[in-house]
Coordinates of C-alpha atoms in Angstrom, one line a residue:
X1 CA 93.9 106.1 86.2
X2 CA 93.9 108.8 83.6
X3 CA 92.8 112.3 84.0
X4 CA 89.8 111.5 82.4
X5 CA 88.9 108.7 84.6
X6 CA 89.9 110.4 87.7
X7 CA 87.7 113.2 86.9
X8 CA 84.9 111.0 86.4
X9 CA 85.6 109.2 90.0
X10 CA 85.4 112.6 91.3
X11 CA 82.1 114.6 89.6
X12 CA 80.7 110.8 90.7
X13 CA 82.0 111.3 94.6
X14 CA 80.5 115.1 94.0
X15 CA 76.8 113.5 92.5
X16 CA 76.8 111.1 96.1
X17 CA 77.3 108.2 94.1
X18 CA 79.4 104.9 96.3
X19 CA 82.2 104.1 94.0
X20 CA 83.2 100.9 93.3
X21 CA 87.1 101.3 92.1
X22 CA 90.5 99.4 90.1
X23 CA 93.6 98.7 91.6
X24 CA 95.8 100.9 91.6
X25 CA 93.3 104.2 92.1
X26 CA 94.9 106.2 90.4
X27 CA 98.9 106.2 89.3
X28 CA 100.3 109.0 91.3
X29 CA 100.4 109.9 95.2
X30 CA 98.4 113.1 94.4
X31 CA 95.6 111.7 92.2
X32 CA 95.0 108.8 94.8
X33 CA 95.1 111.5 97.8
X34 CA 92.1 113.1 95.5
X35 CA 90.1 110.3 95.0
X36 CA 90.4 109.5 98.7
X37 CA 89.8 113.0 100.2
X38 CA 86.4 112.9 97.4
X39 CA 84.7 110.1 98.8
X40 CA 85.2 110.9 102.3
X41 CA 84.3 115.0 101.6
X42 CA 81.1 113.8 100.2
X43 CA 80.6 110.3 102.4
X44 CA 80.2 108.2 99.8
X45 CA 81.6 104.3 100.4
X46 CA 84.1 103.2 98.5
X47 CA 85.8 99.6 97.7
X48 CA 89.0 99.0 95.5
X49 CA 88.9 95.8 93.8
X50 CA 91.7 93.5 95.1
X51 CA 90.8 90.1 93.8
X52 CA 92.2 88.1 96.0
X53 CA 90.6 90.2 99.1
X54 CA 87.1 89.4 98.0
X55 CA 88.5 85.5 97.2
X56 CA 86.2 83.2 98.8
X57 CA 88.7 80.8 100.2
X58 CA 91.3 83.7 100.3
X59 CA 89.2 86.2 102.5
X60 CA 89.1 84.5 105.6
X61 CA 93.0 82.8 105.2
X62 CA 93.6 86.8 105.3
X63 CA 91.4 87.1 108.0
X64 CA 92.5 84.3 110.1
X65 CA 96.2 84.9 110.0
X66 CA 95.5 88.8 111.1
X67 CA 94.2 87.8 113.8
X68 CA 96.7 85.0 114.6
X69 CA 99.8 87.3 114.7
X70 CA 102.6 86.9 115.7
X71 CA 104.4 86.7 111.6
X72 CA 108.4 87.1 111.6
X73 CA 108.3 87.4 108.1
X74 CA 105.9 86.9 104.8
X75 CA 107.1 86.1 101.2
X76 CA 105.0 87.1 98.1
X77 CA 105.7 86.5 94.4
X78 CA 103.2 87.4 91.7
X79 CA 105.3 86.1 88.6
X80 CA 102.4 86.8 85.5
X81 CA 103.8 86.2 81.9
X82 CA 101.4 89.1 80.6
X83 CA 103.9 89.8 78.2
X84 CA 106.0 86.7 77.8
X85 CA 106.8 85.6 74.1
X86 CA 103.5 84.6 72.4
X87 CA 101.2 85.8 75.0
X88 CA 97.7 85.0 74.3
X89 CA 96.7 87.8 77.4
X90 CA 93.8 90.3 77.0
X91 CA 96.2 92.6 78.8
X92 CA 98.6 92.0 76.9
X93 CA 97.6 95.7 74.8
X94 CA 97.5 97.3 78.0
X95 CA 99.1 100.6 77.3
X96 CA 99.6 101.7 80.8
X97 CA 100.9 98.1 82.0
X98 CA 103.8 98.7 79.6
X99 CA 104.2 101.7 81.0
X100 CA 104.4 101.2 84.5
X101 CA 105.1 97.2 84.8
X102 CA 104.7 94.0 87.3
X103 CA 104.9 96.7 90.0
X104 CA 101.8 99.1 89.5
X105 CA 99.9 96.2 88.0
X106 CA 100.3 93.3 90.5
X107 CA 102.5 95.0 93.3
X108 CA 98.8 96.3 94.8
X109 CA 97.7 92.6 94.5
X110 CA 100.6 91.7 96.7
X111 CA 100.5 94.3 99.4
X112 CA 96.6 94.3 100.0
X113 CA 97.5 91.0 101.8
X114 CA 100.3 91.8 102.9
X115 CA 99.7 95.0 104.7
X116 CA 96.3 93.9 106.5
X117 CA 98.5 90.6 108.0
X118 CA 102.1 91.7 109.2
X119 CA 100.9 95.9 109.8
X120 CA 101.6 99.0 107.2
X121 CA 105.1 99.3 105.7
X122 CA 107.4 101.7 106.9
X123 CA 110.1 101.3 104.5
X124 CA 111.1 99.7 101.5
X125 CA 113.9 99.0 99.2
X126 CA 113.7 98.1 95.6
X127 CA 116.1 96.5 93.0
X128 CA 115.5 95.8 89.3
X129 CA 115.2 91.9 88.7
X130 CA 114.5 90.9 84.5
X131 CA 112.7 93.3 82.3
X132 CA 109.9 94.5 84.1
X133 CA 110.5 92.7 86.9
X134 CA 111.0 94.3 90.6
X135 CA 111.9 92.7 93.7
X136 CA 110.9 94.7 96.6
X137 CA 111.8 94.2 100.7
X138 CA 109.3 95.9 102.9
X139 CA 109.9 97.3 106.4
X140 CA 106.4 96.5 108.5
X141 CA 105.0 98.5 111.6
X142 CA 104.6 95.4 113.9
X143 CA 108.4 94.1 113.1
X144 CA 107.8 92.0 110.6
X145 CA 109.6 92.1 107.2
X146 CA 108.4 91.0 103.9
X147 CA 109.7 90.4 100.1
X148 CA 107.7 90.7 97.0
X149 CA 108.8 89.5 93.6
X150 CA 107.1 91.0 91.0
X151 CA 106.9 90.3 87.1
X152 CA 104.6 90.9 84.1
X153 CA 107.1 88.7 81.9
X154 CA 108.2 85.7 83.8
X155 CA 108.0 82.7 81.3
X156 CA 104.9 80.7 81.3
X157 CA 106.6 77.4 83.2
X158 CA 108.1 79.7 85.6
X159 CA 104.7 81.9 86.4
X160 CA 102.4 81.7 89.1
X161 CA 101.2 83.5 92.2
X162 CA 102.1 82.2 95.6
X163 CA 102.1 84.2 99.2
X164 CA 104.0 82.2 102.3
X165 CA 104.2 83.5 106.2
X166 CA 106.6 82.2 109.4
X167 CA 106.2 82.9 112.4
X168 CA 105.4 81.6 116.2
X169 CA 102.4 79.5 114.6
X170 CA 105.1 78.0 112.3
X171 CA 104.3 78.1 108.1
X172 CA 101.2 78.9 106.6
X173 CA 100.7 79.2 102.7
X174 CA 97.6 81.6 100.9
X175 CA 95.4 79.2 99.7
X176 CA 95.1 79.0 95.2
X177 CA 91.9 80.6 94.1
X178 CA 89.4 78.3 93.2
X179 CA 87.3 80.2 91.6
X180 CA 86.9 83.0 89.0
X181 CA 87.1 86.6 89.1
X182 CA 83.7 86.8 89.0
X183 CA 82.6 85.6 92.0
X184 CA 85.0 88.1 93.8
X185 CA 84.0 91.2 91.7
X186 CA 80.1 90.0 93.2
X187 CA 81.5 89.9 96.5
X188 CA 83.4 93.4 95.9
X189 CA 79.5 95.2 94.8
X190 CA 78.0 93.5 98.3
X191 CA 80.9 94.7 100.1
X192 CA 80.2 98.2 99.1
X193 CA 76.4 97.8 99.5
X194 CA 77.3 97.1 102.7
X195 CA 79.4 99.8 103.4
X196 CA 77.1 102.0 101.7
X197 CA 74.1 100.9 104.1
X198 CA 75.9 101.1 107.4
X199 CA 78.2 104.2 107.2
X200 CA 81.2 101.9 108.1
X201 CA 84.2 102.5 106.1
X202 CA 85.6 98.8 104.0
X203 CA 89.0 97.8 104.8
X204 CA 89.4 98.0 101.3
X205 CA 88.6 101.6 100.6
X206 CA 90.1 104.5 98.9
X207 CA 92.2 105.3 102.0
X208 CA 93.6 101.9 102.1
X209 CA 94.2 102.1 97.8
X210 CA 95.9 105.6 98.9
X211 CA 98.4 103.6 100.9
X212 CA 98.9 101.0 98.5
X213 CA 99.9 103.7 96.0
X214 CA 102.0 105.9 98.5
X215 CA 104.1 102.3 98.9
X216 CA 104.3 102.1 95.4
X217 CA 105.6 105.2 94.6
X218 CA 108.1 105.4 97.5
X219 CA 109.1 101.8 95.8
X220 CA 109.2 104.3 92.2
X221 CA 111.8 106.3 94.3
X222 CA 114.0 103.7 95.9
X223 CA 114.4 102.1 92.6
X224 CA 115.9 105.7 91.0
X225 CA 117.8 106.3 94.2
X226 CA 119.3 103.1 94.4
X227 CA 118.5 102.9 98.8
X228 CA 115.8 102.3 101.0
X229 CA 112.9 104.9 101.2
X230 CA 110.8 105.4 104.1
X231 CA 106.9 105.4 103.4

């Protein structure tokens, strides 16, 4: 998010509008922590937009395996070929994808199903894979552990998105989306309505994008440091 943008997110918050906001919220610890500290200052709802959390055969996959517990570990590879060779993506322009790579761009993808299944992370370790590629191992409050591989230039025959758990109720695998973005971003605007109407914080709000972007940066810092980083 640039300073623009964030300023915009917050005279919104200010004005008692709900906001409705992209992953990541903002790019830096202290921008997120002001987005977050706006809505709930001026109790506005709030909803990030994690696809796959609003997925309609995602969602309750998510749901049930929270609720099943239990998880030794979880496995999570978002491989996108954004800018493989001859890329035909609309992101492929994306300035601040460049910038900040697989992590910041699909690394929130990854954790807002991780974290709400195996517990928050308290510690993770990071190390460089391919170009923009980042391979990350996450510490989780429950006991559970967790890898994420991350690209934005995996080649086309090697891309794709898959998400795996094992545990006491054996293997279970995220199911594919079957559907568009749109009918998420729909769900996403009810999902705020909703929060809106009843007062009752979404489990995807601006907190929760805080966290995602605290784990990302603390990932920033293990990959400089070269060691594991507690969040």
């Amino acid at each position: 998010m640039g300073a623009e943008q964030r300023l915009a997110v917050l005279d919104h918050a200010e004005a008692g509008c709900h906001l409705l906001l992209d992953k990541p919220v903002a790019l830096t610890v202290p921008d997120a922590r002001r987005v977050a500290e706006a809505a709930e200052a001026h109790r506005v709802a709030s909803v990030v937009f994690f696809t796959v959390r609003f997925g309609g055969e995602q969602l309750p996959w998510i749901e049930e395996q929270a609720a099943v517990g239990g998880w030794f570990t979880g496995r999570s590879d978002w491989l996108g070929s954004v800018f493989a060779p001859d890329s035909t993506s609309p992101y492929a322009d994306s300035q601040w994808r460049k910038d900040k790579g697989a992590l910041w761009d699909v690394g929130p993808h990854a954790l807002s199903v991780l974290l709400p299944v195996l517990g928050d992370a308290t510690a993770v370790t990071a190390v460089p894979g391919p170009l923009d590629t980042v391979h990350l191992v996450l510490r989780h409050a429950g006991g559970a552990s967790s890898t994420l591989a991350l690209s934005l230039t995996a080649p086309f025959a090697g891309g794709g998105t898959a998400m795996e758990l094992r545990g006491e109720a054996g293997t279970v695998r995220l199911p594919e989306r079957g559907e568009g973005p749109h009918a998420a971003f729909h769900r996403a605007l009810d999902a705020l309505a909703t929060a809106a109407r009843t007062g009752e914080a979404h489990p995807c709000s601006a907190a929760f994008g805080l966290r995602t972007v605290e784990i990302l940066a603390a990932a920033e810092r293990s990959l400089a440091a070269g060691a594991t980083v507690e969040v």
